[in-house]
JSON list of C-alpha atoms and ligand atoms in Angstrom, two decimals:
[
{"chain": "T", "resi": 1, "resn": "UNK", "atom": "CA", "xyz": [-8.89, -28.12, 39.23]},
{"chain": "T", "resi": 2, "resn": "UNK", "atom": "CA", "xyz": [-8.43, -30.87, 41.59]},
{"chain": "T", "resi": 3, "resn": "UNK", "atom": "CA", "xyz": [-6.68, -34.25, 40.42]},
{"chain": "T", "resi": 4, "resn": "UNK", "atom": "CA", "xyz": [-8.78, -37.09, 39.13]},
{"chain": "T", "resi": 5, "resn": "UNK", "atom": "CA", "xyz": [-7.45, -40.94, 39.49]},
{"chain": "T", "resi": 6, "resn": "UNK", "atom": "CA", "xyz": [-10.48, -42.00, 37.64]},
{"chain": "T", "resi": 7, "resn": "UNK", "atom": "CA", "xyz": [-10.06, -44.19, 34.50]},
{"chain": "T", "resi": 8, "resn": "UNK", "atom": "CA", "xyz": [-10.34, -41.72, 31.43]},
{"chain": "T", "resi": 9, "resn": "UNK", "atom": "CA", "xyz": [-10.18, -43.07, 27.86]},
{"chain": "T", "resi": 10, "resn": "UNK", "atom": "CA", "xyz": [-8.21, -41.04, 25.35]},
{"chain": "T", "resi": 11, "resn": "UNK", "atom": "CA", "xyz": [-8.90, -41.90, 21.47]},
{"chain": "T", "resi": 12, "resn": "UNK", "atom": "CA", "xyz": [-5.77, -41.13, 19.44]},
{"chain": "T", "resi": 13, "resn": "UNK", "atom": "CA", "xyz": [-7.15, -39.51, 16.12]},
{"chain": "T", "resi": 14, "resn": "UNK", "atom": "CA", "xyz": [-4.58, -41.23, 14.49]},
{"chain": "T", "resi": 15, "resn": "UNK", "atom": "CA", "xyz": [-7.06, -44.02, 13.50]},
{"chain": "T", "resi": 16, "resn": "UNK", "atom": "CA", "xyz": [-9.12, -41.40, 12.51]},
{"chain": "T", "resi": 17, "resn": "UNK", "atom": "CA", "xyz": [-10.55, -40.55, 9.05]},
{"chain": "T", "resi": 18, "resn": "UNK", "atom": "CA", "xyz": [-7.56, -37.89, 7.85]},
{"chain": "T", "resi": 19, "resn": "UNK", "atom": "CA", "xyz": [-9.47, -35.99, 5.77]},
{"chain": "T", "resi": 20, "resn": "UNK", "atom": "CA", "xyz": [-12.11, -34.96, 8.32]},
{"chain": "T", "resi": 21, "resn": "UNK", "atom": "CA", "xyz": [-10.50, -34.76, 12.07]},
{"chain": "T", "resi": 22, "resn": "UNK", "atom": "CA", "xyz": [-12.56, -31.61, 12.74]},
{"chain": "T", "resi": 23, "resn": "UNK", "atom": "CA", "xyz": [-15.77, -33.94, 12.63]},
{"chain": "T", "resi": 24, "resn": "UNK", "atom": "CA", "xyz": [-14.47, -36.86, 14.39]},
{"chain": "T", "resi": 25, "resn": "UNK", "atom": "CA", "xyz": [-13.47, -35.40, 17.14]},
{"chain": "T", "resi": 26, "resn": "UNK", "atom": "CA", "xyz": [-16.33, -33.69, 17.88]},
{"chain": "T", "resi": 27, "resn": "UNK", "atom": "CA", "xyz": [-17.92, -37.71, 17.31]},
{"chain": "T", "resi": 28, "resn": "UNK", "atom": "CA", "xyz": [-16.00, -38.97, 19.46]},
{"chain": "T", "resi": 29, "resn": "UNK", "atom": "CA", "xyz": [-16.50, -36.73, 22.26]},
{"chain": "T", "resi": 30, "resn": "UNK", "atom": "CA", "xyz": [-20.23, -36.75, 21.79]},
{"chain": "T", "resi": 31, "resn": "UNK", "atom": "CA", "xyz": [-19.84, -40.57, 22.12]},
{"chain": "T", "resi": 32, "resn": "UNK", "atom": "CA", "xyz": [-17.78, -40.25, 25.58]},
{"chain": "T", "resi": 33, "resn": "UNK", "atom": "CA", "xyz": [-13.92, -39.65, 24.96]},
{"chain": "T", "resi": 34, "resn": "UNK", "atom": "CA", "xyz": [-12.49, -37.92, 28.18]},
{"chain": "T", "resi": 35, "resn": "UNK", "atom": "CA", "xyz": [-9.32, -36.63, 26.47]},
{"chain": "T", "resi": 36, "resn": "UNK", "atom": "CA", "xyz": [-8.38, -36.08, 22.64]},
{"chain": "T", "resi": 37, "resn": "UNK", "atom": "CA", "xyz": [-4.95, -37.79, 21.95]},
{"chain": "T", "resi": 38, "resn": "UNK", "atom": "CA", "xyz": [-2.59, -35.87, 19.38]},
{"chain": "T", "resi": 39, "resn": "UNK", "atom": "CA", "xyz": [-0.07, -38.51, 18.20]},
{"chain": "T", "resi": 40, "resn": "UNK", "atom": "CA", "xyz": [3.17, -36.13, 16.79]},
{"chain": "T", "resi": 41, "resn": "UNK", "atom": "CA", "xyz": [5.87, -38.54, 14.72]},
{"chain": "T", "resi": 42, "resn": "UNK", "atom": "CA", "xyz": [8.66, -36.88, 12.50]},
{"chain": "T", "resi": 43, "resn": "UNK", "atom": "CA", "xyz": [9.45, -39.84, 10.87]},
{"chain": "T", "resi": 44, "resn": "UNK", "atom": "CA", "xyz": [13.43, -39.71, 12.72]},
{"chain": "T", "resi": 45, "resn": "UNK", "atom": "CA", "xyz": [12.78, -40.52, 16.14]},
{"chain": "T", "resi": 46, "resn": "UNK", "atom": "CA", "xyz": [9.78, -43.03, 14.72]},
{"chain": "T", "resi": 47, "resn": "UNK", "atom": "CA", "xyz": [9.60, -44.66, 11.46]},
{"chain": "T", "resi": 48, "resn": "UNK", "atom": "CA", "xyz": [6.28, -42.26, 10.91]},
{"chain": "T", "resi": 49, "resn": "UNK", "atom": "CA", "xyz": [5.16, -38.82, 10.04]},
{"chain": "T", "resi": 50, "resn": "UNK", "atom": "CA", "xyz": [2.08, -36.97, 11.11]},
{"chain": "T", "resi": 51, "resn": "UNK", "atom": "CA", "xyz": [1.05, -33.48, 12.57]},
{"chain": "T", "resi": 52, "resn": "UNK", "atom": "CA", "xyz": [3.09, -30.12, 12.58]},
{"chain": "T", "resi": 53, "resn": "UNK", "atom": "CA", "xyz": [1.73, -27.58, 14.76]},
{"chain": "T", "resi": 54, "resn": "UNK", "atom": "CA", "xyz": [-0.40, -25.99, 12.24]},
{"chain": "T", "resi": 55, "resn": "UNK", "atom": "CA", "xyz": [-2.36, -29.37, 12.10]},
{"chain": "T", "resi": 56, "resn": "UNK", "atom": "CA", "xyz": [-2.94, -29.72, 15.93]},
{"chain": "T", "resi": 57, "resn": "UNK", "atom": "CA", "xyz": [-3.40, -25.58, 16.20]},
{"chain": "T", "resi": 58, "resn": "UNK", "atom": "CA", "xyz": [-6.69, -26.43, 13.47]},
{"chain": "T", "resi": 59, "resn": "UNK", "atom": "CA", "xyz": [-7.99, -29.27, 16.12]},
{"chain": "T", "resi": 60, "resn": "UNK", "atom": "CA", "xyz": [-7.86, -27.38, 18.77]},
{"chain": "T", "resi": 61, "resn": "UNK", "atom": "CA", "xyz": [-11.57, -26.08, 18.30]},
{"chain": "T", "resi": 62, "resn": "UNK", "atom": "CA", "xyz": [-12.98, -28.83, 17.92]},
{"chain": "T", "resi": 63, "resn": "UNK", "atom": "CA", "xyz": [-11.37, -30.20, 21.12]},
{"chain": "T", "resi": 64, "resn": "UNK", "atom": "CA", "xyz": [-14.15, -29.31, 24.18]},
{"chain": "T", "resi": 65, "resn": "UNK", "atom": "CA", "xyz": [-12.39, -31.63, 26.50]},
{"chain": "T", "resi": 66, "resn": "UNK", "atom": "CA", "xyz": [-8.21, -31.86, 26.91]},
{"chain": "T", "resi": 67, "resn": "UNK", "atom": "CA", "xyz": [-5.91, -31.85, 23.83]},
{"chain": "T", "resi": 68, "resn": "UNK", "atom": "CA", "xyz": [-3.47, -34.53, 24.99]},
{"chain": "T", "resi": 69, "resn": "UNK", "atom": "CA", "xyz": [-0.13, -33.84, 22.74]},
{"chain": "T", "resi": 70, "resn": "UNK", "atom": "CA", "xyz": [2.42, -37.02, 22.63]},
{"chain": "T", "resi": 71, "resn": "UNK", "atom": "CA", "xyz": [5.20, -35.93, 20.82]},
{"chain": "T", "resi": 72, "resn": "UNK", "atom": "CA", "xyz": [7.32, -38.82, 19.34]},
{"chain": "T", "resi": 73, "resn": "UNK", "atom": "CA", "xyz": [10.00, -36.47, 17.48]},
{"chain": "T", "resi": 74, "resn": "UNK", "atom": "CA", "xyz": [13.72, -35.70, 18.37]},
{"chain": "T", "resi": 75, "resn": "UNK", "atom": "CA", "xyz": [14.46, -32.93, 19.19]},
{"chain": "T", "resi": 76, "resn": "UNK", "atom": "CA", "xyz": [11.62, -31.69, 21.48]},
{"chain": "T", "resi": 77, "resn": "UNK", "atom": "CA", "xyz": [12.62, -28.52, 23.07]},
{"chain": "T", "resi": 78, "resn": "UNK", "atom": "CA", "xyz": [13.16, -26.00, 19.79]},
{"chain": "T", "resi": 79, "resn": "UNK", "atom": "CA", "xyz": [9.17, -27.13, 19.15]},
{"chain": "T", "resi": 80, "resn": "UNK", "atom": "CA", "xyz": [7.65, -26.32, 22.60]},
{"chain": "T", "resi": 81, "resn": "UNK", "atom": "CA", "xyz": [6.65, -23.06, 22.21]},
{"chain": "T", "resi": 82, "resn": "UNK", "atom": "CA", "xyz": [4.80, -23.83, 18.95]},
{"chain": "T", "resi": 83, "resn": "UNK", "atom": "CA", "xyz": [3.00, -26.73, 20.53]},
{"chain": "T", "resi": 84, "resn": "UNK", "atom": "CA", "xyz": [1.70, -24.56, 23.10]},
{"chain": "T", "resi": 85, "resn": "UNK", "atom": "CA", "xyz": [0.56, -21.97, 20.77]},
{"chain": "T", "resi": 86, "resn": "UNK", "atom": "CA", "xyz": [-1.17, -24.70, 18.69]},
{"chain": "T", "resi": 87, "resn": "UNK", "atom": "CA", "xyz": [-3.32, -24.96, 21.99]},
{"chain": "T", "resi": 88, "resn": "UNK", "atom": "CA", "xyz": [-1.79, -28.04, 23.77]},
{"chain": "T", "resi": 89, "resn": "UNK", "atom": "CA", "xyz": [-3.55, -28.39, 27.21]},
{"chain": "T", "resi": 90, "resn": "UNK", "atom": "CA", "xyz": [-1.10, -31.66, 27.74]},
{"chain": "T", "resi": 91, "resn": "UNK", "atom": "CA", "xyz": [2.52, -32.09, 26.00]},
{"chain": "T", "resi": 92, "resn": "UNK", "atom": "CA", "xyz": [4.32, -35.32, 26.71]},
{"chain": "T", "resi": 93, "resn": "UNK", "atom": "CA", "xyz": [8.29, -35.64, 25.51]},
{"chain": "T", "resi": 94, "resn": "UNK", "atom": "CA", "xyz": [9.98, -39.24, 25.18]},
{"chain": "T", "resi": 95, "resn": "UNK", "atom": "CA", "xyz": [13.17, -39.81, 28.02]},
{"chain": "T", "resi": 96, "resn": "UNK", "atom": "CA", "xyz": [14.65, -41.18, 24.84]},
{"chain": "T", "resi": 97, "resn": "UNK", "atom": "CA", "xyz": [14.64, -37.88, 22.60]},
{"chain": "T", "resi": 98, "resn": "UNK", "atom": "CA", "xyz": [17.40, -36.41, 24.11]},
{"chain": "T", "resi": 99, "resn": "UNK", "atom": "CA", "xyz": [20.18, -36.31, 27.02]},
{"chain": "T", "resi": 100, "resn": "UNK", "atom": "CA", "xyz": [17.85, -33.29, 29.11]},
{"chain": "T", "resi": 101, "resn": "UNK", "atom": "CA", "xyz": [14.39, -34.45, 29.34]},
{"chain": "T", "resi": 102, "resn": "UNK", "atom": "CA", "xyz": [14.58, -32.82, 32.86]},
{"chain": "T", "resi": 103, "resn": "UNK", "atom": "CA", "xyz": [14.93, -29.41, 30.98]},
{"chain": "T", "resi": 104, "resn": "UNK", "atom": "CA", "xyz": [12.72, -29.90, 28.60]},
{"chain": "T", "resi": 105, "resn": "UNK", "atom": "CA", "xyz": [9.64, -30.97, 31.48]},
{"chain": "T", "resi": 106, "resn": "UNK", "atom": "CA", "xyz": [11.26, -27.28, 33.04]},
{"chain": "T", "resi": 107, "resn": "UNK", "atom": "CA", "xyz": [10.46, -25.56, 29.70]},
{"chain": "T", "resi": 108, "resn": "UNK", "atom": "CA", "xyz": [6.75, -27.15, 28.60]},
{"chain": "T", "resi": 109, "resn": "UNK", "atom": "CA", "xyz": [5.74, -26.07, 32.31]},
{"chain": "T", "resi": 110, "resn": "UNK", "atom": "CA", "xyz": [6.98, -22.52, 31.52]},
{"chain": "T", "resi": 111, "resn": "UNK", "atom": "CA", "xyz": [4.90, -22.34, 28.55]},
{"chain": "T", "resi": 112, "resn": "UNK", "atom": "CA", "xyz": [2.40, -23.01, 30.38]},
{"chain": "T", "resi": 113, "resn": "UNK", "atom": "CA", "xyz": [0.74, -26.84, 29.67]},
{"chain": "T", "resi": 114, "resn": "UNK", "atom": "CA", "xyz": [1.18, -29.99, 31.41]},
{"chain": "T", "resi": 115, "resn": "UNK", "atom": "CA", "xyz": [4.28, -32.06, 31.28]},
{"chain": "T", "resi": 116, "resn": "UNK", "atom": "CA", "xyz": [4.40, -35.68, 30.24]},
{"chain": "T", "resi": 117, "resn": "UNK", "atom": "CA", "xyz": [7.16, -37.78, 30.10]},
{"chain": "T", "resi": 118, "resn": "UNK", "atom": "CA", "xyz": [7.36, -41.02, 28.12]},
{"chain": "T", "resi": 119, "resn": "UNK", "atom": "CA", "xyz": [8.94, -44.63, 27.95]},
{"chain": "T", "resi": 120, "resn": "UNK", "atom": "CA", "xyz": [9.40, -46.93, 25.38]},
{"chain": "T", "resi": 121, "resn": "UNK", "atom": "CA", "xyz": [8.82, -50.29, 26.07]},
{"chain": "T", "resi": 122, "resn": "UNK", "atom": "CA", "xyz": [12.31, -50.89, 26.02]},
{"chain": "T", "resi": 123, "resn": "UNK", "atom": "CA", "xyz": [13.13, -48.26, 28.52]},
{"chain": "T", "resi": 124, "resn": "UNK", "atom": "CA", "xyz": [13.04, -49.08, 32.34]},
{"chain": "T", "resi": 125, "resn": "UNK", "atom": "CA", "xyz": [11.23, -47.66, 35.17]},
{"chain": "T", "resi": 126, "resn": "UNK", "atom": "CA", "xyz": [13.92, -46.01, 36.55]},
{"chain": "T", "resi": 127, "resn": "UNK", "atom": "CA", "xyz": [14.52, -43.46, 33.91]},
{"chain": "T", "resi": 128, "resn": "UNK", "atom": "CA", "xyz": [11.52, -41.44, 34.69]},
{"chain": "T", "resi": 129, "resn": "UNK", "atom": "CA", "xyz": [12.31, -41.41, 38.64]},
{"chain": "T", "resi": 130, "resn": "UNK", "atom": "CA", "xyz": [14.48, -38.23, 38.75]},
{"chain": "T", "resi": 131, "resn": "UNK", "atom": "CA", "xyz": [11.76, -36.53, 36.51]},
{"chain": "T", "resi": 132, "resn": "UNK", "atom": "CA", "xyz": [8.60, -37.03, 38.64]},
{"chain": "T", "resi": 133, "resn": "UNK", "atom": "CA", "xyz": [8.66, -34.11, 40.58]},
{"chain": "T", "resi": 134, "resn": "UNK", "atom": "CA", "xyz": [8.40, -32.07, 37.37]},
{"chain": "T", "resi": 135, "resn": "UNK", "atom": "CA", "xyz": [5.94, -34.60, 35.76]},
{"chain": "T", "resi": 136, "resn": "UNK", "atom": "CA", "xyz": [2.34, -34.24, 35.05]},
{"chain": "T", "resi": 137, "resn": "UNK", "atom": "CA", "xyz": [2.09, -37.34, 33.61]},
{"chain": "T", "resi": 138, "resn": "UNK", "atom": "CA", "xyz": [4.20, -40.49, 32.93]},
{"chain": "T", "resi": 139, "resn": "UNK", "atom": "CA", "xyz": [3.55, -42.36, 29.44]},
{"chain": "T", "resi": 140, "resn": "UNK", "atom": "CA", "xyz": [4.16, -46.05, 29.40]},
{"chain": "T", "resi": 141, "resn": "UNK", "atom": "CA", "xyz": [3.99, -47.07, 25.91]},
{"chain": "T", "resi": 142, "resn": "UNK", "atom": "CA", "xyz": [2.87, -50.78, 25.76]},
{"chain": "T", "resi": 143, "resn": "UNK", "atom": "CA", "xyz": [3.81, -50.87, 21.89]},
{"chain": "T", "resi": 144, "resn": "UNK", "atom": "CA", "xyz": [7.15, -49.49, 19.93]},
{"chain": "T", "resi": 145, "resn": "UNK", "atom": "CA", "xyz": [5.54, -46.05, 19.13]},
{"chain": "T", "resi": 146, "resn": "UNK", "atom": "CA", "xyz": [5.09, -45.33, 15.21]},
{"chain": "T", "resi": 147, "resn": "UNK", "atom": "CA", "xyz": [2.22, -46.92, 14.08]},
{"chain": "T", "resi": 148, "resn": "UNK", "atom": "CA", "xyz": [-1.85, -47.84, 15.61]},
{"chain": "T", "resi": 149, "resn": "UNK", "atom": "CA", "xyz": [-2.57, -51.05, 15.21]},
{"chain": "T", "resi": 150, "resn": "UNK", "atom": "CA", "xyz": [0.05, -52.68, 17.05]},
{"chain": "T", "resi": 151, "resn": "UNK", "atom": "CA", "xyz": [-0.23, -55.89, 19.88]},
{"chain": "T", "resi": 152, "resn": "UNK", "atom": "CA", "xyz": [0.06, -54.86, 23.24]},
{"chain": "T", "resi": 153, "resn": "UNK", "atom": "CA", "xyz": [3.08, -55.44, 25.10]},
{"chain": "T", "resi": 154, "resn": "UNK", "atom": "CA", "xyz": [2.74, -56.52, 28.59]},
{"chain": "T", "resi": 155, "resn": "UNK", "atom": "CA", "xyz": [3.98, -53.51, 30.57]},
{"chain": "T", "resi": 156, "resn": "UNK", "atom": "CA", "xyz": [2.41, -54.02, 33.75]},
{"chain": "T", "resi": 157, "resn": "UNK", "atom": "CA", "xyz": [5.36, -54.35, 36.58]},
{"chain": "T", "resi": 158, "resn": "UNK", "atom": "CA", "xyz": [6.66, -51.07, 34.84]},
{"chain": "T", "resi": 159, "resn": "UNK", "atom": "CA", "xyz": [3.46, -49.21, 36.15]},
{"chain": "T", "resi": 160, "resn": "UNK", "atom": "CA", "xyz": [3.40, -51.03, 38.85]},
{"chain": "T", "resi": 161, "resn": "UNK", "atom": "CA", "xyz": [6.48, -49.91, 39.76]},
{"chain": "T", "resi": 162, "resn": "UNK", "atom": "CA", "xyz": [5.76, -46.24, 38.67]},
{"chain": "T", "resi": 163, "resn": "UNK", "atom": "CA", "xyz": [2.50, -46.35, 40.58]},
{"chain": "T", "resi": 164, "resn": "UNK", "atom": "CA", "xyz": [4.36, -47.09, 43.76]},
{"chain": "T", "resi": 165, "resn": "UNK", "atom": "CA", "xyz": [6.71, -44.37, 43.51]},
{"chain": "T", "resi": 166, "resn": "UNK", "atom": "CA", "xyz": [4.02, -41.65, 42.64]},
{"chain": "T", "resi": 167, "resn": "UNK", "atom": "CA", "xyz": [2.44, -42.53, 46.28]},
{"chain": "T", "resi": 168, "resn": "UNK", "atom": "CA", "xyz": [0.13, -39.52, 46.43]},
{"chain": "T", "resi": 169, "resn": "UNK", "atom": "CA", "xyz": [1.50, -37.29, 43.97]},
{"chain": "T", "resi": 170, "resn": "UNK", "atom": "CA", "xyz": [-1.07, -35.76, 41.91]},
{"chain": "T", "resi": 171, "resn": "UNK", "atom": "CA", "xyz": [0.43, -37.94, 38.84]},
{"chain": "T", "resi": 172, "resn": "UNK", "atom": "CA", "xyz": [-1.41, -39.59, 36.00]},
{"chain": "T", "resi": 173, "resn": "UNK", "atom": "CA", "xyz": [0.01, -42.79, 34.49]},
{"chain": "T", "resi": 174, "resn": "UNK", "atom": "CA", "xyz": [-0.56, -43.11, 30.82]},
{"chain": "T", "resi": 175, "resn": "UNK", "atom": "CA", "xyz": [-1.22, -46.43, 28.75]},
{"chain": "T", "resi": 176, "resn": "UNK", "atom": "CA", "xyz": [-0.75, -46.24, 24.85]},
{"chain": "T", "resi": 177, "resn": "UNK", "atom": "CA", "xyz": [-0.77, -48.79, 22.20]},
{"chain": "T", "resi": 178, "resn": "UNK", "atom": "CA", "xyz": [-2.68, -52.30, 21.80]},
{"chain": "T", "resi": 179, "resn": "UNK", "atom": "CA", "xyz": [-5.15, -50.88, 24.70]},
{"chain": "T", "resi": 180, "resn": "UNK", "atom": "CA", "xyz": [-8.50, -53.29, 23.70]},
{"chain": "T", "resi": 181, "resn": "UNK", "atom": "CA", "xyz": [-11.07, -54.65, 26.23]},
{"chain": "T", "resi": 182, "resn": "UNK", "atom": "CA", "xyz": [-8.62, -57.21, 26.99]},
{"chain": "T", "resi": 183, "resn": "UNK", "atom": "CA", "xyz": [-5.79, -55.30, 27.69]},
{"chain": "T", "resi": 184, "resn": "UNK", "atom": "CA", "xyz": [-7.62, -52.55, 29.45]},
{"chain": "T", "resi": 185, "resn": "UNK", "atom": "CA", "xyz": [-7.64, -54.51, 32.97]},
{"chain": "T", "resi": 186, "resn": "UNK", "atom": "CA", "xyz": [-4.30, -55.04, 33.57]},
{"chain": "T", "resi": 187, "resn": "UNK", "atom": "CA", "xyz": [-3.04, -51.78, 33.49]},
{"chain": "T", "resi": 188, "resn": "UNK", "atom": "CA", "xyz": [-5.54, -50.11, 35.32]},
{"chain": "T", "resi": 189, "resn": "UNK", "atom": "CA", "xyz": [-5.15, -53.12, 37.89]},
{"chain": "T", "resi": 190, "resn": "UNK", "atom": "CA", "xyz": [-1.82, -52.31, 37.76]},
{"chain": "T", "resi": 191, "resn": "UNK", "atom": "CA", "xyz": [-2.10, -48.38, 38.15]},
{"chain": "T", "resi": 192, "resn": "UNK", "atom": "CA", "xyz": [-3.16, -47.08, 35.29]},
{"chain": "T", "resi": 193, "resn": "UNK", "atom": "CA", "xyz": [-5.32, -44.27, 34.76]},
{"chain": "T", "resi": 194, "resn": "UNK", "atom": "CA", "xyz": [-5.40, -43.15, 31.37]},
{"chain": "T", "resi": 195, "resn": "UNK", "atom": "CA", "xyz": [-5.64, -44.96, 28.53]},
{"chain": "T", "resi": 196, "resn": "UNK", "atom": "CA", "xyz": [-4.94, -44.08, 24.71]},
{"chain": "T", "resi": 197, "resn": "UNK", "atom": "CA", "xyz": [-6.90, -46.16, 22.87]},
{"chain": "T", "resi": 198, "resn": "UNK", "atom": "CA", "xyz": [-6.71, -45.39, 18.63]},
{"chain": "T", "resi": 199, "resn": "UNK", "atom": "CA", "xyz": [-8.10, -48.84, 16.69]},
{"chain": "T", "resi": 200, "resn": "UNK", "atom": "CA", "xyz": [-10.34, -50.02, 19.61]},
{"chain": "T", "resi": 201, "resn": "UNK", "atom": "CA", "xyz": [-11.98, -47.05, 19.71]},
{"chain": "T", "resi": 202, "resn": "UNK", "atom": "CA", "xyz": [-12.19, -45.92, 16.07]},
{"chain": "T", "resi": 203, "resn": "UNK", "atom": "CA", "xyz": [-13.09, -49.82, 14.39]},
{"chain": "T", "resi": 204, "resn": "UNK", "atom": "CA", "xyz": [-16.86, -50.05, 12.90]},
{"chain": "T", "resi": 205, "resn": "UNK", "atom": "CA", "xyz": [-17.43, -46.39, 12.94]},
{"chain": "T", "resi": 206, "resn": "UNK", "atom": "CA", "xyz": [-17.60, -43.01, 11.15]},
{"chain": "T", "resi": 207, "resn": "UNK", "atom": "CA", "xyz": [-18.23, -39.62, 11.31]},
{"chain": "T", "resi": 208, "resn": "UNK", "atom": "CA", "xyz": [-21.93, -40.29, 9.92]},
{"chain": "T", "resi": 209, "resn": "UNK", "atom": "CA", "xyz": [-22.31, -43.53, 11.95]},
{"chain": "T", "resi": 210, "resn": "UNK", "atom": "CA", "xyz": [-20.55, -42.24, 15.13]},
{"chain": "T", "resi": 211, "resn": "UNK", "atom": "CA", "xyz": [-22.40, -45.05, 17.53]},
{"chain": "T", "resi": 212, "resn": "UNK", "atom": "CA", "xyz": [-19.53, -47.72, 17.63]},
{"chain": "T", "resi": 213, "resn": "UNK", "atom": "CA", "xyz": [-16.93, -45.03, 18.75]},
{"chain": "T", "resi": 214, "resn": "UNK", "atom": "CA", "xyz": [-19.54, -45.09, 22.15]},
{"chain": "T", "resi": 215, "resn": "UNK", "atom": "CA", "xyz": [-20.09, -48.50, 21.99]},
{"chain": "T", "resi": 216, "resn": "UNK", "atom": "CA", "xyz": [-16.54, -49.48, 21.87]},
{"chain": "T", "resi": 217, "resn": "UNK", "atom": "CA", "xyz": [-15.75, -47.27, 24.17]},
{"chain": "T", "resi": 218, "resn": "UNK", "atom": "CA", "xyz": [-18.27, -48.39, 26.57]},
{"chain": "T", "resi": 219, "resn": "UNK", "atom": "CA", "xyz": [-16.67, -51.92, 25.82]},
{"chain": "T", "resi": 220, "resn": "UNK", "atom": "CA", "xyz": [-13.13, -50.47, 27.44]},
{"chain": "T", "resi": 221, "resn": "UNK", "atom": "CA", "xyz": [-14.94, -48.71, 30.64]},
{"chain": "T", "resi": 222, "resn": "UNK", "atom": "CA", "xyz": [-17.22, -52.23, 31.14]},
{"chain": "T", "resi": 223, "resn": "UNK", "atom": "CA", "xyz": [-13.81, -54.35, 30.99]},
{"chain": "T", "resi": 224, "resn": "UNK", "atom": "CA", "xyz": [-12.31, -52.40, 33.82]},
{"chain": "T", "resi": 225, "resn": "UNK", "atom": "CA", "xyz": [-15.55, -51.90, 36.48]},
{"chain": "A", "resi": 1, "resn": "LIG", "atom": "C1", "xyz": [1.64, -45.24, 18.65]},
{"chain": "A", "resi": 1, "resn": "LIG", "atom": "C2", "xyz": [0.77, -44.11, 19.12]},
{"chain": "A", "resi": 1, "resn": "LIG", "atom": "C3", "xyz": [-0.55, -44.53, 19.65]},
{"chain": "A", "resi": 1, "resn": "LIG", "atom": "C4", "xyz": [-1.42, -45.26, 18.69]},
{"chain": "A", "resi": 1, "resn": "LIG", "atom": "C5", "xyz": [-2.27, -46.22, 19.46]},
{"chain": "A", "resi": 1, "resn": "LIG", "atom": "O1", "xyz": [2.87, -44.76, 18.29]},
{"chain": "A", "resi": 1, "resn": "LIG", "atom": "O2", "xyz": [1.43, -43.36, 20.12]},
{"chain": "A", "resi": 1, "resn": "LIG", "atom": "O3", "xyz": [-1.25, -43.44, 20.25]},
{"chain": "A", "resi": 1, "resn": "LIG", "atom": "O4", "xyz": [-2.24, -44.44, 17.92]},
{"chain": "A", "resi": 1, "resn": "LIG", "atom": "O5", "xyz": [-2.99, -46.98, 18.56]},
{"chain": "A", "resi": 1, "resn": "LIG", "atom": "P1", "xyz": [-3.70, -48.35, 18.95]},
{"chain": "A", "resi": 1, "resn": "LIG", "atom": "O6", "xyz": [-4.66, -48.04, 20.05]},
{"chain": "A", "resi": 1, "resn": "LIG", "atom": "O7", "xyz": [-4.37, -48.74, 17.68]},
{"chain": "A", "resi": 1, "resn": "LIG", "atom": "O8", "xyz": [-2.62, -49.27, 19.39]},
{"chain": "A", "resi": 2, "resn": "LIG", "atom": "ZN1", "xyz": [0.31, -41.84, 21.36]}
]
């Protein structure tokens, strides 16, 4: 498959309705979602807990696009394997999880998915620069992960930065948390080319009134064009 720059808008189910994720992500693909964003928390690494990999193993069905995995636990590497059994097309690790993110970009590659790597917005640039011939993908989180919801942080000379280093490099840069019609143009100005988008896309909608999810989403892609 060749690599695609183009601006691709990834709804985090995690402002999703819980009891019914089967249905809303096939809503919120029929209504345009590129990706499908998996938001893993252990509630030790964030202040949250959400999906083992028996959860994201009974999305992946309903997934027809790319099951985007961000896993915000500590440690990462024991819990590879199962991620990519549970069907994980994309799995992104935090540089802050542990002292051998290197290693653990080595092993998620040789199970056979993507590798992300992420940064907190307290974490600079140059932490990711050793890892970006391994990387798939680099995460810059523009909110302290844990919760949807949140206000946007203003992370754009960190992609900037990234963006620059990446040159041609068949890279994606990742935006997640506080990603709104507003927001939206500055990263992708900045370099951006994915963006996780959880209450902006979910607000005003439901699984039997799916047309917000579209229009809000169409709200994100008109903000950027
Ligand atoms: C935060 C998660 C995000 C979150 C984004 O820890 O990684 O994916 O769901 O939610 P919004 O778009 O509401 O900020
Ligand atoms: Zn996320």
């Amino acid at each position: 498959m060749t690599f695609d720059r183009s601006v691709k808008i990834a709804p985090s189910i995690l402002s999703a309705d819980f009891a019914d994720f089967g249905r809303e992500i096939q809503a919120v693909e029929a209504e345009g979602a590129d990706w499908i964003h998996v938001d893993v928390m252990d509630g030790h690494f964030v202040p949250n807990l959400t999906f083992g990999p028996p959860a994201v193993k009974a999305f992946r069905p309903h997934v027809k696009t790319f099951m985007d995995v961000h896993l915000m636990i500590a440690p990462v590497d024991s819990y590879i394997d199962a991620y990519a059994d549970a069907g994980a097309d994309m799995l992104t690790a935090h540089v802050e999880a542990g002292p051998h993110p290197h290693r653990t970009l080595q092993a998620i590659k040789v199970a056979g998915m993507q590798a992300g790597i992420a940064l907190n917005p307290g974490t600079p640039a140059e932490a990711v620069r050793e890892l970006l011939p391994l990387a798939d993908m680099v995460l810059v989180m523009t909110v302290n992960p844990g919760f949807g919801g949140q206000k946007f942080i203003d992370m754009t000379a960190k992609v900037r930065t990234i963006r620059e280093w990446i040159g041609d490099r068949p890279i994606h840069i990742q935006i997640d948390g506080g990603v709104t019609p507003e927001t939206a143009p500055l990263v992708v100005e900045a370099g951006a080319d994915v963006l996780v988008a959880g209450s902006a896309v979910f607000k005003g909608g439901s699984v039997s009134n799916p047309a917000p999810y579209g229009e809000n989403m169409r709200a994100i892609r008109a903000s950027i064009s």
